[in-house]
Amino acid sequence: MPEQGSARPLKREKGTVRKAFLAAFPHTIPILAGFTVLGMSYGVYARAAGFSFWYPVVMAVVIFGGSLEFVAVSMLLGAFAPVQTFLMALMIQARHLFYGISMLERYRGMGWKKLYLIYAMCDETFSINCAVRAPEGVDEGWFMFFVSLLDQCYWISGAAIGAVLGGVIPFSTEGLDFAMTALFVVIFLEQWLKEKKHYTALIGVGGAAACLLLFGADSFMVPAMGCILVLLTAFRKPIERGME
Amino acid sequence: MTLSQRIVTIALCALATVITRFLPFLVFSPQKPTPRYVQYLGKALPAAIFGMLVVYCLKNVSLLSGSHGLPEALAIAVTAGLHLWKRQMLLSIAGGTAAYMLLVQLVF
């Protein structure tokens, strides 16, 4: 694919950009709905946990990964534990490694846009950019750029709206923190329904629960992550057979 | 936590995210096949991690005292039931959270 930009006149470039934006927008409408609602509940949740407007908004911009942002709020409420924070963030975000592997080819030759495409590659953006091809005559790089940018804008504005509302909600927000539990229960259930055998799901729940009993609520996450990796590695053969 | 500890915590989350998103583009090339073990972890990790995160969310629930984890168990049943019925992520989360808020504010 030829590189965009420098050699072409500015007018052509503008038309390219507008066309890509118009082609990308309709694909992001379902994400607009989902991110607005989920982003809002995240903003309200962070406010209910006692943080100012800026915390959810800044985290929405710099982290831009829903699951981790919810967990980050609860980690910010606990004691300062940089090693556990970093390891846990790596584990929660590890699935992105596999998005990247799937997009090695697609993001190639995108110039400066590639940096942003990779930075903003959340689950939903990945699923669109991986599955949808830009229509005939629309620049692929700009198309994927706008899918990514629009999704991130939806998430940030959802979080910002929630963060504003969270300060003025007239009823008690006690129990609203369950939104994070419900989010993970739903994702877990989706994973469960996708699998034929449930070894990995059971290793996750069982390993974490066992470590919780052994090490207590404040220090069980690092052992739990280690335990899960060890078990997944030890039982690789039967687990892989179950996946076939 | 002090403000600077909070900044470090958020920065570490952002750094870990950036690492997981960029690493494949730095390490793997589309020509060479991805190591089998890495491919395996890609398939095996998600279900395990989200199972772990459910446990993480419930880490402060005590089965022996207070409400014995009943509101959590009931709200998870509502969330899962709604999800199995409609398969609409946002509906399941909203319904389960509303059920939990009602339970802890009015019942328990």
CSV table of C-alpha atoms in Angstrom, one decimal:
chain,number,residue,atom,x,y,z
A,1,MET,CA,0.0,0.0,0.0
A,2,PRO,CA,1.4,3.5,-0.9
A,3,GLU,CA,2.2,5.8,2.0
A,4,GLN,CA,-0.3,8.6,2.6
A,5,GLY,CA,0.6,12.3,2.8
A,6,SER,CA,3.7,14.2,2.1
A,7,ALA,CA,3.9,13.9,-1.7
A,8,ARG,CA,0.2,14.5,-2.2
A,9,PRO,CA,-1.5,18.0,-2.4
A,10,LEU,CA,-3.3,19.0,0.8
A,11,LYS,CA,-6.8,19.1,-0.9
A,12,ARG,CA,-6.7,15.4,-1.8
A,13,GLU,CA,-5.7,14.5,1.7
A,14,LYS,CA,-8.6,16.4,3.1
A,15,GLY,CA,-11.1,14.5,1.0
A,16,THR,CA,-9.5,11.2,2.0
A,17,VAL,CA,-9.8,12.1,5.6
A,18,ARG,CA,-13.5,13.1,5.4
A,19,LYS,CA,-14.4,10.0,3.4
A,20,ALA,CA,-12.7,7.8,5.9
A,21,PHE,CA,-14.5,9.5,8.8
A,22,LEU,CA,-17.9,9.1,7.2
A,23,ALA,CA,-17.2,5.4,6.5
A,24,ALA,CA,-15.9,4.7,10.0
A,25,PHE,CA,-18.7,6.4,12.0
A,26,PRO,CA,-21.6,3.9,11.3
A,27,HIS,CA,-19.5,1.0,12.5
A,28,THR,CA,-18.9,2.7,15.8
A,29,ILE,CA,-22.5,3.4,16.7
A,30,PRO,CA,-23.0,0.2,18.8
A,31,ILE,CA,-19.8,1.1,20.7
A,32,LEU,CA,-21.2,4.7,21.2
A,33,ALA,CA,-24.2,3.2,23.0
A,34,GLY,CA,-22.2,0.6,25.0
A,35,PHE,CA,-19.3,3.0,26.0
A,36,THR,CA,-21.6,5.8,27.0
A,37,VAL,CA,-23.5,3.6,29.4
A,38,LEU,CA,-20.5,1.7,30.7
A,39,GLY,CA,-18.3,4.8,30.8
A,40,MET,CA,-21.0,6.6,32.7
A,41,SER,CA,-21.3,3.9,35.3
A,42,TYR,CA,-17.5,4.0,35.6
A,43,GLY,CA,-17.6,7.7,36.2
A,44,VAL,CA,-20.3,7.5,38.8
A,45,TYR,CA,-18.6,4.5,40.4
A,46,ALA,CA,-15.3,6.4,40.8
A,47,ARG,CA,-17.1,9.4,42.3
A,48,ALA,CA,-19.1,7.2,44.6
A,49,ALA,CA,-15.7,5.7,45.8
A,50,GLY,CA,-14.7,9.3,46.8
A,51,PHE,CA,-12.6,10.5,43.9
A,52,SER,CA,-12.8,13.9,42.2
A,53,PHE,CA,-14.0,14.4,38.7
A,54,TRP,CA,-10.5,14.3,37.3
A,55,TYR,CA,-9.6,10.7,38.4
A,56,PRO,CA,-12.0,8.8,36.1
A,57,VAL,CA,-11.4,11.2,33.2
A,58,VAL,CA,-7.6,11.1,33.4
A,59,MET,CA,-7.7,7.3,33.7
A,60,ALA,CA,-10.1,7.1,30.7
A,61,VAL,CA,-7.5,9.0,28.6
A,62,VAL,CA,-4.2,7.5,29.8
A,63,ILE,CA,-5.3,3.9,30.5
A,64,PHE,CA,-8.2,3.4,28.1
A,65,GLY,CA,-9.1,-0.1,29.2
A,66,GLY,CA,-12.4,-0.5,31.0
A,67,SER,CA,-11.7,-3.5,33.2
A,68,LEU,CA,-8.4,-2.2,34.5
A,69,GLU,CA,-9.9,1.3,35.1
A,70,PHE,CA,-12.5,-0.2,37.4
A,71,VAL,CA,-9.8,-2.3,39.2
A,72,ALA,CA,-7.6,0.8,39.4
A,73,VAL,CA,-10.2,2.7,41.3
A,74,SER,CA,-10.3,-0.1,43.9
A,75,MET,CA,-6.5,-0.3,44.0
A,76,LEU,CA,-6.3,3.4,44.6
A,77,LEU,CA,-8.5,2.9,47.7
A,78,GLY,CA,-6.1,0.4,49.2
A,79,ALA,CA,-2.5,0.7,50.4
A,80,PHE,CA,0.2,1.7,47.9
A,81,ALA,CA,1.5,-1.5,46.3
A,82,PRO,CA,3.4,-0.7,43.1
A,83,VAL,CA,4.6,-4.2,42.3
A,84,GLN,CA,1.2,-5.8,42.8
A,85,THR,CA,-0.4,-3.0,40.8
A,86,PHE,CA,1.9,-3.4,37.9
A,87,LEU,CA,1.7,-7.2,37.8
A,88,MET,CA,-2.1,-7.1,38.1
A,89,ALA,CA,-2.4,-4.6,35.3
A,90,LEU,CA,-0.2,-6.7,33.1
A,91,MET,CA,-2.3,-9.8,33.8
A,92,ILE,CA,-5.6,-8.0,33.2
A,93,GLN,CA,-4.3,-6.5,30.0
A,94,ALA,CA,-2.5,-9.6,28.8
A,95,ARG,CA,-5.2,-10.3,26.2
A,96,HIS,CA,-4.1,-7.3,24.2
A,97,LEU,CA,-0.9,-9.2,23.4
A,98,PHE,CA,-3.1,-11.4,21.2
A,99,TYR,CA,-4.9,-8.6,19.6
A,100,GLY,CA,-1.5,-7.2,18.6
A,101,ILE,CA,-0.4,-10.5,17.1
A,102,SER,CA,-3.6,-10.6,15.0
A,103,MET,CA,-3.0,-7.0,13.8
A,104,LEU,CA,0.7,-7.3,12.9
A,105,GLU,CA,-0.2,-7.4,9.2
A,106,ARG,CA,-3.1,-5.0,9.2
A,107,TYR,CA,-1.3,-2.1,11.0
A,108,ARG,CA,1.8,-2.4,8.9
A,109,GLY,CA,2.8,0.6,6.8
A,110,MET,CA,0.4,3.1,8.5
A,111,GLY,CA,3.2,5.5,9.3
A,112,TRP,CA,2.5,7.8,12.4
A,113,LYS,CA,-1.1,6.5,12.6
A,114,LYS,CA,0.2,3.1,13.6
A,115,LEU,CA,1.4,4.4,16.9
A,116,TYR,CA,-2.1,5.7,17.8
A,117,LEU,CA,-3.8,2.6,16.4
A,118,ILE,CA,-1.8,0.4,18.8
A,119,TYR,CA,-2.1,2.8,21.7
A,120,ALA,CA,-5.9,2.9,21.4
A,121,MET,CA,-6.5,-0.8,20.7
A,122,CYS,CA,-9.1,-1.7,23.3
A,123,ASP,CA,-11.3,-4.8,23.0
A,124,GLU,CA,-14.1,-3.1,21.0
A,125,THR,CA,-11.8,-1.2,18.7
A,126,PHE,CA,-9.8,-4.3,18.0
A,127,SER,CA,-13.0,-6.3,17.1
A,128,ILE,CA,-14.1,-3.7,14.5
A,129,ASN,CA,-10.7,-3.1,13.0
A,130,CYS,CA,-10.0,-6.8,12.9
A,131,ALA,CA,-13.4,-7.7,11.3
A,132,VAL,CA,-14.4,-4.7,9.1
A,133,ARG,CA,-12.6,-3.7,5.9
A,134,ALA,CA,-12.7,-0.1,4.7
A,135,PRO,CA,-15.1,0.2,1.7
A,136,GLU,CA,-13.7,0.5,-1.8
A,137,GLY,CA,-11.9,3.9,-2.3
A,138,VAL,CA,-11.6,4.7,1.4
A,139,ASP,CA,-8.2,4.9,2.9
A,140,GLU,CA,-7.6,1.9,5.3
A,141,GLY,CA,-5.3,3.7,7.6
A,142,TRP,CA,-7.6,6.7,8.2
A,143,PHE,CA,-10.6,4.4,8.4
A,144,MET,CA,-9.1,2.4,11.3
A,145,PHE,CA,-7.7,5.7,12.8
A,146,PHE,CA,-11.2,7.1,13.1
A,147,VAL,CA,-12.7,3.9,14.4
A,148,SER,CA,-10.1,4.0,17.2
A,149,LEU,CA,-10.4,7.7,17.8
A,150,LEU,CA,-14.3,7.7,17.9
A,151,ASP,CA,-14.3,4.8,20.3
A,152,GLN,CA,-11.9,6.5,22.7
A,153,CYS,CA,-13.9,9.7,22.5
A,154,TYR,CA,-17.1,7.8,23.5
A,155,TRP,CA,-15.4,6.2,26.4
A,156,ILE,CA,-13.9,9.5,27.7
A,157,SER,CA,-17.1,11.4,27.3
A,158,GLY,CA,-19.1,8.6,29.0
A,159,ALA,CA,-16.7,8.7,31.9
A,160,ALA,CA,-16.8,12.5,32.1
A,161,ILE,CA,-20.7,12.5,32.0
A,162,GLY,CA,-20.7,9.9,34.7
A,163,ALA,CA,-18.2,11.8,36.8
A,164,VAL,CA,-20.4,14.9,36.6
A,165,LEU,CA,-23.5,13.0,37.5
A,166,GLY,CA,-21.8,11.1,40.2
A,167,GLY,CA,-21.4,14.4,42.1
A,168,VAL,CA,-25.1,15.3,42.0
A,169,ILE,CA,-27.0,12.0,42.2
A,170,PRO,CA,-29.9,12.6,44.6
A,171,PHE,CA,-30.2,9.0,45.9
A,172,SER,CA,-27.8,6.8,47.9
A,173,THR,CA,-25.1,5.2,45.7
A,174,GLU,CA,-24.4,2.5,48.3
A,175,GLY,CA,-23.9,-0.8,46.5
A,176,LEU,CA,-23.1,0.9,43.2
A,177,ASP,CA,-19.6,-0.7,43.3
A,178,PHE,CA,-21.3,-3.9,42.4
A,179,ALA,CA,-21.2,-2.7,38.8
A,180,MET,CA,-17.6,-3.9,38.6
A,181,THR,CA,-18.5,-7.3,39.9
A,182,ALA,CA,-21.4,-7.6,37.5
A,183,LEU,CA,-19.1,-6.5,34.6
A,184,PHE,CA,-16.7,-9.3,35.3
A,185,VAL,CA,-19.4,-11.9,36.0
A,186,VAL,CA,-20.8,-11.1,32.5
A,187,ILE,CA,-17.4,-11.3,30.8
A,188,PHE,CA,-16.6,-14.5,32.7
A,189,LEU,CA,-20.0,-16.0,31.7
A,190,GLU,CA,-19.3,-15.1,28.0
A,191,GLN,CA,-15.9,-16.9,28.2
A,192,TRP,CA,-17.6,-19.9,29.9
A,193,LEU,CA,-20.2,-20.2,27.2
A,194,LYS,CA,-17.6,-20.0,24.5
A,195,GLU,CA,-15.6,-23.0,25.9
A,196,LYS,CA,-16.4,-26.6,25.5
A,197,LYS,CA,-14.4,-27.6,28.6
A,198,HIS,CA,-14.1,-25.3,31.6
A,199,TYR,CA,-10.7,-26.1,32.9
A,200,THR,CA,-9.2,-22.6,32.5
A,201,ALA,CA,-12.3,-20.9,34.0
A,202,LEU,CA,-12.2,-23.2,37.0
A,203,ILE,CA,-8.4,-22.7,37.4
A,204,GLY,CA,-9.0,-19.0,37.5
A,205,VAL,CA,-11.7,-19.1,40.1
A,206,GLY,CA,-10.3,-22.0,42.1
A,207,GLY,CA,-6.7,-20.7,42.1
A,208,ALA,CA,-7.8,-17.2,43.2
A,209,ALA,CA,-10.2,-18.5,45.8
A,210,ALA,CA,-7.6,-20.9,47.3
A,211,CYS,CA,-5.0,-18.1,47.5
A,212,LEU,CA,-7.6,-15.8,49.0
A,213,LEU,CA,-8.1,-18.3,51.8
A,214,LEU,CA,-4.3,-18.9,52.3
A,215,PHE,CA,-3.0,-15.3,52.0
A,216,GLY,CA,-5.9,-13.1,52.9
A,217,ALA,CA,-7.7,-10.3,51.1
A,218,ASP,CA,-4.8,-7.8,51.1
A,219,SER,CA,-2.0,-10.0,49.6
A,220,PHE,CA,-3.5,-12.8,47.6
A,221,MET,CA,-3.4,-11.4,44.1
A,222,VAL,CA,0.3,-11.9,43.2
A,223,PRO,CA,0.2,-15.6,44.5
A,224,ALA,CA,-3.1,-16.1,42.6
A,225,MET,CA,-1.6,-14.9,39.3
A,226,GLY,CA,1.5,-17.1,39.8
A,227,CYS,CA,-0.7,-20.0,40.7
A,228,ILE,CA,-2.8,-19.6,37.6
A,229,LEU,CA,0.2,-19.4,35.3
A,230,VAL,CA,1.7,-22.5,36.9
A,231,LEU,CA,-1.5,-24.5,36.6
A,232,LEU,CA,-2.1,-23.4,33.0
A,233,THR,CA,1.4,-24.5,32.1
A,234,ALA,CA,1.3,-27.8,34.1
A,235,PHE,CA,-2.0,-28.8,32.6
A,236,ARG,CA,-1.4,-27.6,29.1
A,237,LYS,CA,-1.8,-30.9,27.4
A,238,PRO,CA,-5.3,-31.8,28.8
A,239,ILE,CA,-6.4,-28.1,28.4
A,240,GLU,CA,-5.3,-28.0,24.8
A,241,ARG,CA,-7.1,-31.3,24.1
A,242,GLY,CA,-10.3,-29.8,25.6
A,243,MET,CA,-10.0,-26.8,23.2
A,244,GLU,CA,-9.9,-28.8,20.1
B,1,MET,CA,-2.3,7.0,49.5
B,2,THR,CA,-0.6,10.3,48.9
B,3,LEU,CA,-1.2,12.2,45.6
B,4,SER,CA,2.2,11.1,44.2
B,5,GLN,CA,1.5,7.5,45.1
B,6,ARG,CA,-1.8,7.7,43.3
B,7,ILE,CA,-0.1,9.2,40.3
B,8,VAL,CA,2.5,6.3,40.3
B,9,THR,CA,-0.4,3.8,40.6
B,10,ILE,CA,-2.2,5.2,37.6
B,11,ALA,CA,1.0,5.6,35.6
B,12,LEU,CA,1.9,1.9,36.3
B,13,CYS,CA,-1.6,0.8,35.0
B,14,ALA,CA,-1.1,3.0,31.9
B,15,LEU,CA,2.5,1.6,31.4
B,16,ALA,CA,1.3,-2.0,31.7
B,17,THR,CA,-1.4,-1.4,29.2
B,18,VAL,CA,0.9,0.3,26.7
B,19,ILE,CA,3.4,-2.6,27.1
B,20,THR,CA,0.7,-5.3,26.3
B,21,ARG,CA,-0.5,-3.3,23.3
B,22,PHE,CA,2.9,-2.5,21.8
B,23,LEU,CA,5.0,-5.6,22.7
B,24,PRO,CA,3.8,-7.9,19.8
B,25,PHE,CA,4.7,-5.3,17.3
B,26,LEU,CA,8.2,-5.0,18.7
B,27,VAL,CA,8.8,-8.8,19.2
B,28,PHE,CA,6.9,-10.7,16.6
B,29,SER,CA,7.0,-10.3,12.8
B,30,PRO,CA,4.2,-11.4,10.5
B,31,GLN,CA,6.6,-13.7,8.7
B,32,LYS,CA,7.6,-15.8,11.7
B,33,PRO,CA,5.0,-17.9,13.5
B,34,THR,CA,4.2,-16.9,17.1
B,35,PRO,CA,5.6,-19.4,19.6
B,36,ARG,CA,3.1,-22.2,20.4
B,37,TYR,CA,3.2,-21.5,24.2
B,38,VAL,CA,2.3,-17.8,23.6
B,39,GLN,CA,-0.6,-18.9,21.4
B,40,TYR,CA,-1.8,-21.3,24.0
B,41,LEU,CA,-1.7,-18.7,26.8
B,42,GLY,CA,-3.7,-16.4,24.5
B,43,LYS,CA,-6.5,-18.9,24.4
B,44,ALA,CA,-6.3,-20.1,28.0
B,45,LEU,CA,-5.7,-16.9,29.9
B,46,PRO,CA,-8.9,-14.8,29.4
B,47,ALA,CA,-11.4,-17.2,31.1
B,48,ALA,CA,-8.9,-17.7,34.0
B,49,ILE,CA,-8.2,-14.0,34.4
B,50,PHE,CA,-11.9,-13.0,34.5
B,51,GLY,CA,-12.6,-15.8,36.9
B,52,MET,CA,-9.8,-14.4,39.1
B,53,LEU,CA,-11.3,-10.9,38.8
B,54,VAL,CA,-14.7,-12.1,40.0
B,55,VAL,CA,-12.9,-13.5,43.1
B,56,TYR,CA,-11.0,-10.2,43.5
B,57,CYS,CA,-14.3,-8.2,43.5
B,58,LEU,CA,-15.6,-10.5,46.3
B,59,LYS,CA,-12.5,-10.5,48.4
B,60,ASN,CA,-13.9,-8.5,51.2
B,61,VAL,CA,-17.1,-10.5,51.5
B,62,SER,CA,-17.3,-12.5,54.7
B,63,LEU,CA,-19.2,-15.7,54.7
B,64,LEU,CA,-19.0,-16.1,58.5
B,65,SER,CA,-20.3,-12.6,59.6
B,66,GLY,CA,-22.5,-9.8,58.6
B,67,SER,CA,-24.9,-10.7,55.8
B,68,HIS,CA,-22.9,-13.9,55.0
B,69,GLY,CA,-22.4,-13.0,51.4
B,70,LEU,CA,-26.1,-13.4,50.6
B,71,PRO,CA,-26.7,-10.0,48.9
B,72,GLU,CA,-23.6,-10.7,46.7
B,73,ALA,CA,-24.8,-14.3,45.9
B,74,LEU,CA,-28.3,-13.1,45.0
B,75,ALA,CA,-27.1,-10.2,42.9
B,76,ILE,CA,-24.7,-12.5,41.0
B,77,ALA,CA,-27.6,-14.9,40.4
B,78,VAL,CA,-29.7,-11.9,39.0
B,79,THR,CA,-26.7,-10.8,36.8
B,80,ALA,CA,-26.1,-14.3,35.4
B,81,GLY,CA,-29.8,-15.1,35.0
B,82,LEU,CA,-30.4,-11.9,33.1
B,83,HIS,CA,-27.4,-12.6,30.9
B,84,LEU,CA,-28.3,-16.2,30.1
B,85,TRP,CA,-31.9,-15.0,29.3
B,86,LYS,CA,-31.2,-11.9,27.1
B,87,ARG,CA,-27.4,-12.0,26.4
B,88,GLN,CA,-27.4,-8.2,26.6
B,89,MET,CA,-24.3,-7.2,28.5
B,90,LEU,CA,-25.5,-3.7,29.6
B,91,LEU,CA,-28.9,-5.0,30.7
B,92,SER,CA,-27.3,-7.8,32.8
B,93,ILE,CA,-24.9,-5.3,34.5
B,94,ALA,CA,-27.6,-2.7,35.2
B,95,GLY,CA,-30.0,-5.3,36.5
B,96,GLY,CA,-27.5,-7.0,38.8
B,97,THR,CA,-26.2,-3.7,40.1
B,98,ALA,CA,-29.7,-2.4,40.8
B,99,ALA,CA,-30.6,-5.6,42.5
B,100,TYR,CA,-27.5,-5.3,44.7
B,101,MET,CA,-28.2,-1.7,45.6
B,102,LEU,CA,-31.8,-2.5,46.6
B,103,LEU,CA,-30.6,-5.5,48.7
B,104,VAL,CA,-27.9,-3.6,50.6
B,105,GLN,CA,-30.0,-0.5,51.1
B,106,LEU,CA,-33.4,-1.9,51.9
B,107,VAL,CA,-33.1,-5.6,52.9
B,108,PHE,CA,-29.8,-6.3,54.6
